[in-house]
Short mmCIF file of C-alpha atoms and ligand atoms in Angstrom, two decimals:
data_model
loop_
_atom_site.label_atom_id
_atom_site.label_comp_id
_atom_site.label_asym_id
_atom_site.label_seq_id
_atom_site.Cartn_x
_atom_site.Cartn_y
_atom_site.Cartn_z
CA UNK A 1 65.67 128.94 125.95
CA UNK A 2 68.43 131.42 126.71
CA UNK A 3 68.94 132.97 130.08
CA UNK A 4 70.95 136.05 130.92
CA UNK A 5 73.26 135.46 133.84
CA UNK A 6 76.10 137.96 133.58
CA UNK A 7 75.69 141.40 135.15
CA UNK A 8 74.55 143.96 132.63
CA UNK A 9 73.33 141.34 130.17
CA UNK A 10 69.85 141.65 128.71
CA UNK A 11 67.53 138.67 128.83
CA UNK A 12 66.05 137.89 125.42
CA UNK A 13 64.28 134.75 124.39
CA UNK A 14 62.42 134.02 121.20
CA UNK A 15 58.74 134.56 121.94
CA UNK A 16 59.35 136.29 125.29
CA UNK A 17 58.91 140.06 125.76
CA UNK A 18 62.17 142.02 125.47
CA UNK A 19 63.23 143.13 128.94
CA UNK A 20 65.50 146.04 129.67
CA UNK A 21 67.40 144.44 132.54
CA UNK A 22 69.34 141.35 133.51
CA UNK A 23 67.47 138.48 135.14
CA UNK A 24 68.71 136.62 138.19
CA UNK A 25 69.73 133.03 137.43
CA UNK A 26 66.76 131.54 139.33
CA UNK A 27 64.32 132.96 136.77
CA UNK A 28 63.60 131.76 133.25
CA UNK A 29 62.93 134.50 130.72
CA UNK A 30 60.13 132.58 129.00
CA UNK A 31 58.40 131.69 132.27
CA UNK A 32 58.24 135.01 134.07
CA UNK A 33 54.48 134.95 134.67
CA UNK A 34 53.17 137.82 136.84
CA UNK A 35 56.75 138.88 137.70
CA UNK A 36 57.25 139.63 133.98
CA UNK A 37 54.20 141.90 134.07
CA UNK A 38 55.59 143.71 137.08
CA UNK A 39 58.98 144.19 135.38
CA UNK A 40 57.29 145.75 132.36
CA UNK A 41 55.39 148.10 134.68
CA UNK A 42 58.67 149.16 136.29
CA UNK A 43 60.28 149.73 132.90
CA UNK A 44 57.45 152.11 132.03
CA UNK A 45 58.12 154.26 135.10
CA UNK A 46 61.90 154.58 134.85
CA UNK A 47 61.86 157.50 132.35
CA UNK A 48 59.87 159.50 134.93
CA UNK A 49 62.18 158.94 137.90
CA UNK A 50 64.83 161.58 137.18
CA UNK A 51 68.08 161.07 139.09
CA UNK A 52 66.47 158.39 141.31
CA UNK A 53 66.48 156.10 138.25
CA UNK A 54 70.04 155.10 139.17
CA UNK A 55 68.57 153.08 142.05
CA UNK A 56 65.80 151.47 139.97
CA UNK A 57 67.49 148.06 139.69
CA UNK A 58 66.67 147.53 143.36
CA UNK A 59 62.97 147.37 142.36
CA UNK A 60 63.68 144.49 139.99
CA UNK A 61 65.22 142.17 142.56
CA UNK A 62 63.43 140.96 145.68
CA UNK A 63 65.56 141.55 148.74
CA UNK A 64 64.95 138.10 150.21
CA UNK A 65 63.26 134.90 149.03
CA UNK A 66 62.55 131.98 151.34
CA UNK A 67 61.26 128.69 149.92
CA UNK A 68 60.17 126.18 152.54
CA UNK A 69 59.06 122.57 152.63
CA UNK A 70 55.90 122.17 154.71
CA UNK A 71 55.41 118.51 155.76
CA UNK A 72 52.29 117.54 157.71
CA UNK A 73 50.48 114.42 158.89
CA UNK A 74 47.29 113.94 156.87
CA UNK A 75 44.15 112.54 158.48
CA UNK A 76 44.58 109.25 156.58
CA UNK A 77 47.97 108.60 158.21
CA UNK A 78 50.15 109.63 155.24
CA UNK A 79 52.66 112.49 155.24
CA UNK A 80 52.16 115.25 152.67
CA UNK A 81 54.68 117.91 151.64
CA UNK A 82 53.62 121.38 150.48
CA UNK A 83 55.68 124.09 148.81
CA UNK A 84 55.70 127.37 150.75
CA UNK A 85 57.15 130.80 150.04
CA UNK A 86 57.80 134.11 151.74
CA UNK A 87 59.27 136.88 149.63
CA UNK A 88 60.40 140.25 150.99
CA UNK A 89 60.64 142.49 147.97
CA UNK A 90 61.79 145.73 149.54
CA UNK A 91 62.17 146.95 153.12
CA UNK A 92 63.64 150.42 152.56
CA UNK A 93 60.57 152.18 153.99
CA UNK A 94 59.86 149.80 156.89
CA UNK A 95 59.14 146.15 157.66
CA UNK A 96 57.82 143.87 154.95
CA UNK A 97 54.02 143.71 154.73
CA UNK A 98 51.78 141.54 152.61
CA UNK A 99 49.34 138.67 152.59
CA UNK A 100 49.60 134.91 152.52
CA UNK A 101 47.86 133.03 149.72
CA UNK A 102 46.83 129.37 149.80
CA UNK A 103 46.17 128.30 146.21
CA UNK A 104 47.08 125.32 144.05
CA UNK A 105 48.58 127.59 141.35
CA UNK A 106 50.90 129.61 143.62
CA UNK A 107 54.39 129.93 142.09
CA UNK A 108 57.56 131.76 143.02
CA UNK A 109 57.00 134.21 140.15
CA UNK A 110 53.53 134.98 141.44
CA UNK A 111 54.63 135.53 145.04
CA UNK A 112 57.52 137.72 143.84
CA UNK A 113 55.14 139.88 141.80
CA UNK A 114 52.63 140.12 144.63
CA UNK A 115 55.41 141.13 147.05
CA UNK A 116 56.60 143.84 144.64
CA UNK A 117 53.08 145.20 144.15
CA UNK A 118 52.88 145.43 147.96
CA UNK A 119 56.02 147.63 147.98
CA UNK A 120 54.40 149.90 145.41
CA UNK A 121 51.01 149.92 147.13
CA UNK A 122 52.37 150.65 150.61
CA UNK A 123 54.42 153.52 149.25
CA UNK A 124 51.47 154.81 147.18
CA UNK A 125 49.31 155.27 150.29
CA UNK A 126 52.39 156.25 152.28
CA UNK A 127 52.16 153.68 155.07
CA UNK A 128 55.60 152.95 156.60
CA UNK A 129 56.09 149.47 155.17
CA UNK A 130 58.09 147.70 152.54
CA UNK A 131 56.52 144.93 150.46
CA UNK A 132 56.30 141.19 151.10
CA UNK A 133 54.05 138.27 150.25
CA UNK A 134 53.75 134.59 151.05
CA UNK A 135 51.96 131.55 149.82
CA UNK A 136 51.54 127.81 149.86
CA UNK A 137 50.91 125.78 146.73
CA UNK A 138 47.82 123.94 147.92
CA UNK A 139 44.09 123.74 147.33
CA UNK A 140 42.94 124.32 150.91
CA UNK A 141 39.39 123.26 150.04
CA UNK A 142 40.74 119.69 149.84
CA UNK A 143 42.12 119.76 153.40
CA UNK A 144 40.26 119.00 156.61
CA UNK A 145 40.25 121.72 159.26
CA UNK A 146 42.91 119.83 161.22
CA UNK A 147 45.14 119.46 158.15
CA UNK A 148 44.70 123.16 157.37
CA UNK A 149 45.70 124.12 160.89
CA UNK A 150 48.76 121.84 160.90
CA UNK A 151 49.89 123.16 157.51
CA UNK A 152 49.41 126.78 158.59
CA UNK A 153 51.34 126.23 161.82
CA UNK A 154 54.24 124.41 160.18
CA UNK A 155 54.48 127.05 157.45
CA UNK A 156 54.49 129.81 160.08
CA UNK A 157 57.25 128.04 161.99
CA UNK A 158 59.30 127.66 158.81
CA UNK A 159 59.03 131.33 157.83
CA UNK A 160 59.31 132.37 161.51
CA UNK A 161 62.99 133.13 161.00
CA UNK A 162 62.19 136.11 158.77
CA UNK A 163 58.80 137.40 159.99
CA UNK A 164 58.04 139.41 163.14
CA UNK A 165 56.25 142.60 164.23
CA UNK A 166 59.28 144.69 163.26
CA UNK A 167 60.48 142.54 160.35
CA UNK A 168 57.63 141.35 158.18
CA UNK A 169 53.92 141.20 158.99
CA UNK A 170 51.71 138.73 157.03
CA UNK A 171 47.96 139.21 156.48
CA UNK A 172 45.10 137.38 154.73
CA UNK A 173 44.91 136.97 150.95
CA UNK A 174 43.15 134.48 148.68
CA UNK A 175 41.84 131.52 150.74
CA UNK A 176 43.28 132.75 154.04
CA UNK A 177 41.18 134.44 156.70
CA UNK A 178 40.97 135.55 160.33
CA UNK A 179 41.25 131.98 161.64
CA UNK A 180 44.44 131.34 159.67
CA UNK A 181 45.85 134.61 161.05
CA UNK A 182 44.93 133.51 164.58
CA UNK A 183 46.86 130.23 164.10
CA UNK A 184 49.82 132.13 162.63
CA UNK A 185 49.87 134.57 165.53
CA UNK A 186 49.64 131.74 168.08
CA UNK A 187 52.39 129.69 166.40
CA UNK A 188 54.78 132.64 166.21
CA UNK A 189 53.98 133.55 169.82
CA UNK A 190 54.60 129.97 171.02
CA UNK A 191 57.94 129.90 169.22
CA UNK A 192 59.11 133.25 170.57
CA UNK A 193 57.73 132.84 174.10
CA UNK A 194 55.32 135.74 174.39
CA UNK A 195 52.09 136.85 172.76
CA UNK A 196 52.98 138.85 169.66
CA UNK A 197 49.73 140.24 168.31
CA UNK A 198 51.60 142.55 165.91
CA UNK A 199 53.12 139.70 163.89
CA UNK A 200 50.09 139.41 161.61
CA UNK A 201 47.14 141.64 160.72
CA UNK A 202 43.64 140.65 159.69
CA UNK A 203 43.26 138.79 163.01
CA UNK A 204 39.94 138.25 164.79
CA UNK A 205 38.96 141.40 166.71
CA UNK A 206 39.11 139.43 169.99
CA UNK A 207 42.79 138.70 169.35
CA UNK A 208 43.97 142.23 168.63
CA UNK A 209 42.39 142.55 165.21
CA UNK A 210 40.95 145.86 164.05
CA UNK A 211 37.36 146.77 163.55
CA UNK A 212 36.76 147.49 159.88
CA UNK A 213 39.68 145.36 158.61
CA UNK A 214 37.54 142.71 156.95
CA UNK A 215 35.66 145.28 154.88
CA UNK A 216 38.63 147.61 154.35
CA UNK A 217 39.79 146.49 150.91
CA UNK A 218 36.28 146.55 149.45
CA UNK A 219 35.63 149.92 151.10
CA UNK A 220 38.83 151.28 149.53
CA UNK A 221 37.77 149.92 146.12
CA UNK A 222 34.46 151.71 146.49
CA UNK A 223 36.08 154.94 147.73
CA UNK A 224 38.53 155.33 144.83
CA UNK A 225 35.85 154.16 142.40
CA UNK A 226 33.50 156.91 143.59
CA UNK A 227 36.29 159.52 143.39
CA UNK A 228 37.25 158.51 139.86
CA UNK A 229 33.61 158.36 138.75
CA UNK A 230 33.24 162.06 139.62
CA UNK A 231 36.21 162.88 137.38
CA UNK A 232 34.62 161.18 134.36
CA UNK A 233 31.00 162.21 135.04
CA UNK A 234 29.88 158.68 135.74
CA UNK A 235 26.86 158.50 138.04
CA UNK A 236 27.31 155.60 140.43
CA UNK A 237 23.65 155.66 141.45
CA UNK A 238 22.62 154.58 137.96
CA UNK A 239 25.72 152.54 137.01
CA UNK A 240 25.71 148.85 136.12
CA UNK A 241 28.53 146.89 137.75
CA UNK A 242 30.10 143.50 136.96
CA UNK A 243 32.25 141.83 139.61
CA UNK A 244 34.68 138.94 139.18
CA UNK A 245 35.38 137.24 142.52
CA UNK A 246 32.81 137.52 145.29
CA UNK A 247 34.99 136.86 148.32
CA UNK A 248 36.32 139.36 150.78
CA UNK A 249 37.12 142.09 148.26
CA UNK A 250 34.48 141.58 145.55
CA UNK A 251 31.69 140.81 148.01
CA UNK A 252 32.22 143.95 150.09
CA UNK A 253 32.82 146.19 147.06
CA UNK A 254 29.67 144.82 145.41
CA UNK A 255 27.67 145.45 148.59
CA UNK A 256 28.88 149.06 148.90
CA UNK A 257 28.19 149.84 145.23
CA UNK A 258 24.71 148.34 145.55
CA UNK A 259 24.07 150.43 148.68
CA UNK A 260 25.07 153.52 146.66
CA UNK A 261 22.33 152.67 144.15
CA UNK A 262 24.37 150.84 141.49
CA UNK A 263 22.99 147.69 139.86
CA UNK A 264 25.26 144.65 140.24
CA UNK A 265 24.33 142.93 136.99
CA UNK A 266 26.93 140.12 136.76
CA UNK A 267 29.10 138.19 139.18
CA UNK A 268 31.63 135.50 138.40
CA UNK A 269 33.53 133.30 140.82
CA UNK A 270 35.36 129.95 140.67
CA UNK A 271 31.99 128.15 140.48
CA UNK A 272 30.50 130.02 137.51
CA UNK A 273 28.94 133.25 136.25
CA UNK A 274 25.51 134.68 137.03
CA UNK A 275 23.62 137.58 135.43
CA UNK A 276 20.53 139.65 136.16
CA UNK A 277 19.83 142.75 134.09
CA UNK A 278 17.64 144.32 136.79
CA UNK A 279 20.45 143.91 139.32
CA UNK A 280 21.24 141.09 141.75
CA UNK A 281 19.99 141.19 145.32
CA UNK A 282 23.44 141.49 146.90
CA UNK A 283 22.55 140.64 150.55
CA UNK A 284 20.79 137.43 149.36
CA UNK A 285 23.74 136.59 147.10
CA UNK A 286 26.22 137.08 149.95
CA UNK A 287 24.10 134.75 152.10
CA UNK A 288 24.03 132.18 149.28
CA UNK A 289 27.84 132.36 148.92
CA UNK A 290 28.32 132.02 152.69
CA UNK A 291 26.13 128.89 152.67
CA UNK A 292 27.29 127.20 149.47
CA UNK A 293 30.79 128.59 148.84
CA UNK A 294 29.99 130.01 145.39
CA UNK A 295 27.62 132.24 143.42
CA UNK A 296 26.73 129.21 141.27
CA UNK A 297 23.17 128.01 141.74
CA UNK A 298 21.84 131.37 142.95
CA UNK A 299 18.15 131.09 142.13
CA UNK A 300 17.35 134.74 141.41
CA UNK A 301 19.71 135.03 138.41
CA UNK A 302 20.46 133.37 135.10
CA UNK A 303 23.64 131.39 134.54
CA UNK A 304 25.79 132.58 131.64
CA UNK A 305 28.97 131.26 130.01
CA UNK A 306 32.12 132.27 131.89
CA UNK A 307 33.64 133.89 128.81
CA UNK A 308 30.50 136.04 128.27
CA UNK A 309 31.21 137.76 131.58
CA UNK A 310 33.75 140.04 129.86
CA UNK A 311 31.18 141.37 127.36
CA UNK A 312 28.41 142.13 129.80
CA UNK A 313 26.85 145.60 129.34
CA UNK A 314 28.07 147.64 132.30
CA UNK A 315 29.73 150.92 133.22
CA UNK A 316 32.01 149.55 135.95
CA UNK A 317 33.97 146.29 135.98
CA UNK A 318 35.62 145.10 139.18
CA UNK A 319 38.08 142.21 138.79
CA UNK A 320 38.45 140.94 142.38
CA UNK A 321 39.67 137.36 141.97
CA UNK A 322 43.11 136.47 140.60
CA UNK A 323 45.81 137.99 138.40
CA UNK A 324 46.08 137.97 134.60
CA UNK A 325 42.32 137.87 133.99
CA UNK A 326 42.08 140.82 131.58
CA UNK A 327 44.30 139.98 128.64
CA UNK A 328 44.65 140.92 124.99
CA UNK A 329 42.02 138.22 124.29
CA UNK A 330 39.19 139.88 126.19
CA UNK A 331 40.28 143.55 126.69
CA UNK A 332 38.75 144.56 123.33
CA UNK A 333 35.35 143.15 124.31
CA UNK A 334 34.97 144.90 127.65
CA UNK A 335 32.06 147.38 127.64
CA UNK A 336 32.79 149.14 130.95
CA UNK A 337 33.94 152.78 131.07
CA UNK A 338 35.90 152.15 134.24
CA UNK A 339 37.76 149.14 135.66
CA UNK A 340 38.56 149.08 139.36
CA UNK A 341 41.22 146.50 140.14
CA UNK A 342 40.21 144.88 143.42
CA UNK A 343 42.48 141.92 142.68
CA UNK A 344 46.23 142.20 142.44
CA UNK A 345 47.60 142.15 138.90
CA UNK A 346 44.35 141.31 137.05
CA UNK A 347 45.34 143.20 133.88
CA UNK A 348 48.31 142.31 131.65
CA UNK A 349 50.39 145.17 130.17
CA UNK A 350 49.08 144.35 126.63
CA UNK A 351 45.51 144.58 127.92
CA UNK A 352 46.37 147.85 129.67
CA UNK A 353 47.42 149.33 126.32
CA UNK A 354 44.27 148.11 124.57
CA UNK A 355 42.08 149.58 127.32
CA UNK A 356 43.91 152.89 127.24
CA UNK A 357 43.46 153.08 123.44
CA UNK A 358 39.76 152.37 123.92
CA UNK A 359 39.54 155.11 126.57
CA UNK A 360 38.58 152.73 129.38
CA UNK A 361 39.77 154.18 132.68
CA UNK A 362 41.72 151.62 134.75
CA UNK A 363 42.09 152.25 138.48
CA UNK A 364 45.13 150.12 139.19
CA UNK A 365 45.42 147.58 142.01
CA UNK A 366 48.33 149.42 143.58
CA UNK A 367 45.99 152.21 144.63
CA UNK A 368 42.48 150.72 144.24
CA UNK A 369 42.92 147.81 146.65
CA UNK A 370 45.22 149.57 149.13
CA UNK A 371 42.41 149.94 151.67
CA UNK A 372 43.20 146.55 153.19
CA UNK A 373 46.80 147.30 153.97
CA UNK A 374 45.86 150.75 155.22
CA UNK A 375 43.62 149.29 157.91
CA UNK A 376 46.22 146.56 158.51
CA UNK A 377 48.56 149.43 159.34
CA UNK A 378 45.94 150.79 161.77
CA UNK A 379 45.68 147.30 163.31
CA UNK A 380 49.45 147.07 163.78
CA UNK A 381 49.58 150.55 165.37
CA UNK A 382 46.68 149.62 167.70
CA UNK A 383 48.44 146.37 168.67
CA UNK A 384 51.66 148.22 169.54
CA UNK A 385 49.86 150.75 171.69
CA UNK A 386 47.28 148.26 173.02
CA UNK A 387 44.72 150.98 172.48
CA UNK A 388 41.85 150.28 170.12
CA UNK A 389 39.85 152.73 168.03
CA UNK A 390 36.17 152.60 167.18
CA UNK A 391 34.98 151.61 163.73
CA UNK A 392 33.76 155.06 162.72
CA UNK A 393 37.21 156.49 163.39
CA UNK A 394 38.89 153.69 161.43
CA UNK A 395 36.61 154.10 158.42
CA UNK A 396 36.98 157.89 158.45
CA UNK A 397 40.80 157.63 158.53
CA UNK A 398 40.73 155.00 155.78
CA UNK A 399 38.55 157.09 153.49
CA UNK A 400 40.71 160.16 154.09
CA UNK A 401 43.95 158.33 153.24
CA UNK A 402 42.45 156.71 150.14
CA UNK A 403 41.00 159.98 148.84
CA UNK A 404 44.24 161.91 149.41
CA UNK A 405 46.38 159.20 147.81
CA UNK A 406 44.06 158.94 144.83
CA UNK A 407 43.95 162.73 144.34
CA UNK A 408 47.77 162.79 144.30
CA UNK A 409 47.96 159.99 141.75
CA UNK A 410 45.29 161.60 139.56
CA UNK A 411 47.29 164.85 139.51
CA UNK A 412 50.53 163.06 138.57
CA UNK A 413 48.70 161.26 135.75
CA UNK A 414 47.51 164.63 134.41
CA UNK A 415 50.93 166.29 134.80
CA UNK A 416 52.89 163.48 133.13
CA UNK A 417 50.13 162.47 130.67
CA UNK A 418 50.41 158.84 131.74
CA UNK A 419 47.99 156.14 132.87
CA UNK A 420 46.91 155.98 136.50
CA UNK A 421 49.04 152.82 136.86
CA UNK A 422 52.20 154.53 135.70
CA UNK A 423 51.27 157.57 137.82
CA UNK A 424 50.91 155.39 140.93
CA UNK A 425 54.25 153.74 140.13
CA UNK A 426 55.84 157.20 139.75
CA UNK A 427 54.60 158.33 143.18
CA UNK A 428 55.50 155.04 144.87
CA UNK A 429 58.86 154.35 143.21
CA UNK A 430 60.04 157.88 143.96
CA UNK A 431 59.18 157.36 147.64
CA UNK A 432 60.91 153.97 147.77
CA UNK A 433 64.03 155.06 145.91
CA UNK A 434 64.28 158.30 147.87
CA UNK A 435 64.51 156.32 151.12
CA UNK A 436 66.98 153.97 149.41
CA UNK A 437 69.17 156.95 148.56
CA UNK A 438 68.84 158.50 152.04
CA UNK A 439 69.74 155.21 153.75
CA UNK A 440 72.60 154.46 151.35
CA UNK A 441 74.13 151.07 150.72
CA UNK A 442 75.32 148.95 153.61
CA UNK A 443 78.21 148.55 154.41
P1 LIG B 1 38.85 135.46 148.62
O1 LIG B 1 39.46 134.13 148.76
O2 LIG B 1 38.01 136.01 149.73
O3 LIG B 1 37.96 135.51 147.29
C1 LIG B 1 38.48 135.14 146.05
C2 LIG B 1 37.34 135.12 145.06
O4 LIG B 1 37.86 134.84 143.75
C3 LIG B 1 36.31 134.03 145.34
O5 LIG B 1 35.00 134.53 145.08
C4 LIG B 1 36.66 132.95 144.32
O6 LIG B 1 35.58 132.13 143.99
C5 LIG B 1 37.09 133.80 143.16
N1 LIG B 1 37.88 133.05 142.19
C6 LIG B 1 38.91 132.19 142.43
N2 LIG B 1 39.34 131.66 141.26
C7 LIG B 1 38.58 132.19 140.29
C8 LIG B 1 38.54 132.03 138.88
N3 LIG B 1 39.38 131.21 138.26
N4 LIG B 1 37.62 132.74 138.17
C9 LIG B 1 36.76 133.58 138.79
N5 LIG B 1 36.75 133.75 140.13
C10 LIG B 1 37.65 133.07 140.87
O7 LIG B 1 40.06 136.45 148.28
P2 LIG B 1 40.12 138.03 148.44
O8 LIG B 1 40.78 138.32 149.73
O9 LIG B 1 38.79 138.61 148.13
O10 LIG B 1 41.18 138.39 147.30
C11 LIG B 1 40.77 138.60 145.96
C12 LIG B 1 41.85 139.39 145.25
O11 LIG B 1 42.03 140.63 145.93
C13 LIG B 1 43.23 138.76 145.21
O12 LIG B 1 43.88 139.15 144.01
C14 LIG B 1 43.95 139.41 146.38
O13 LIG B 1 45.35 139.39 146.23
C15 LIG B 1 43.39 140.80 146.28
N6 LIG B 1 43.49 141.57 147.52
C16 LIG B 1 42.94 141.14 148.68
C17 LIG B 1 43.03 141.94 149.82
C18 LIG B 1 42.38 141.57 151.11
O14 LIG B 1 42.43 142.37 152.05
N7 LIG B 1 41.74 140.41 151.22
C19 LIG B 1 43.73 143.14 149.77
C20 LIG B 1 44.28 143.56 148.56
C21 LIG B 1 44.15 142.76 147.44
#
């Protein structure tokens, strides 16, 4: 393996994609993971940035990376250590903002990529935030509730030196929820000496959370999906939909599509894949998942092989689980006309190219799943003013922002003859780099 370390050098490694920029010494060119995908996405946008391209290197380097050791007492009397991260990718447009993921496969590369996609997403919908993300390398399903709480609190204390209502505001992501946010808010408040509701979003409504936040990402997925469907003459009321991941994002998106008349024909989660040609009964499936933790074993559907999920006959595919799910191995088999990325980073750049060649419309994560952070922004504003809005107002504002942002991205894609992903990156990177230029370099 060779690694570029001198400024201006280009990282090249046999078998690794050629990158147009130097890598920091803490990265290995052949193990870039999701961060490598993000870098390729940035490289595709640079030719469209005009004079702002001179600042583009700032997008390829997270501003701040914190790696923490999280030791806790386990119920059996032993002490366990977990690896935790908080990455602030860019804060030119405002404080860092992004979720916290608890998953056994979390890596630095993944958290870096997720933090960068948050910078892009926040700029794409024009909320006044930079991008950040956090995570702990742990399978939380193996912890007791007490262990989970102790780990969450210790992690929050460790990253407490860089988060705060005006610095960086965490939120839920995979395997984190309202309860975890409540513990994070309480821990930060205990450490700083006063209740700081604005330090996290996605909190319980009784603790300064916002109505509509839990459903916001799925609602945004549905909103941009419906907008895009009109552009390609796809009738949602008769569409067949396949959803990967039936948690917060996939579950809500599936429910809203079903309510609009679509048939949810296949759902896959960590427990398996289920199929029903006539359409799954979504409310019953949601109840089954709430009771059992997975779609597996749902009686009113047939079980199919996990790999067959990608070839299911459908018009709309919604990846809403993890990243790097649609790859060059399965992109050629996908039948859908439209893919709505509920998850962050579900499609690799090679798969993107295959899908574009096959005329499959991809609504990229950086716009399609921005509904969550949009309502997180509303939550933060409500916390600061201690004045809370009703749900109808929140949903109406969310839908308006998503529709306007999507219309802008669609227009840029037409004007520049690029994919919606590159178009979203053009809009967002211009906004980020414009503020970079206006602020200038300190000192
Ligand atoms: P969640 O924990 O509520 O649900 C995750 C789902 O993915 C579960 O159904 C789980 O079973 C499934 N899953 C996990 N591993 C899988 C595998 N190997 N194969 C198939 N399915 C698998 O998480 P979520 O909040 O719904 O997040 C899902 C995705 O959406 C993530 O990429 C997240 O970053 C992204 N996202 C979430 C939000 C939000 O507000 N929650 C906002 C923007 C983006």
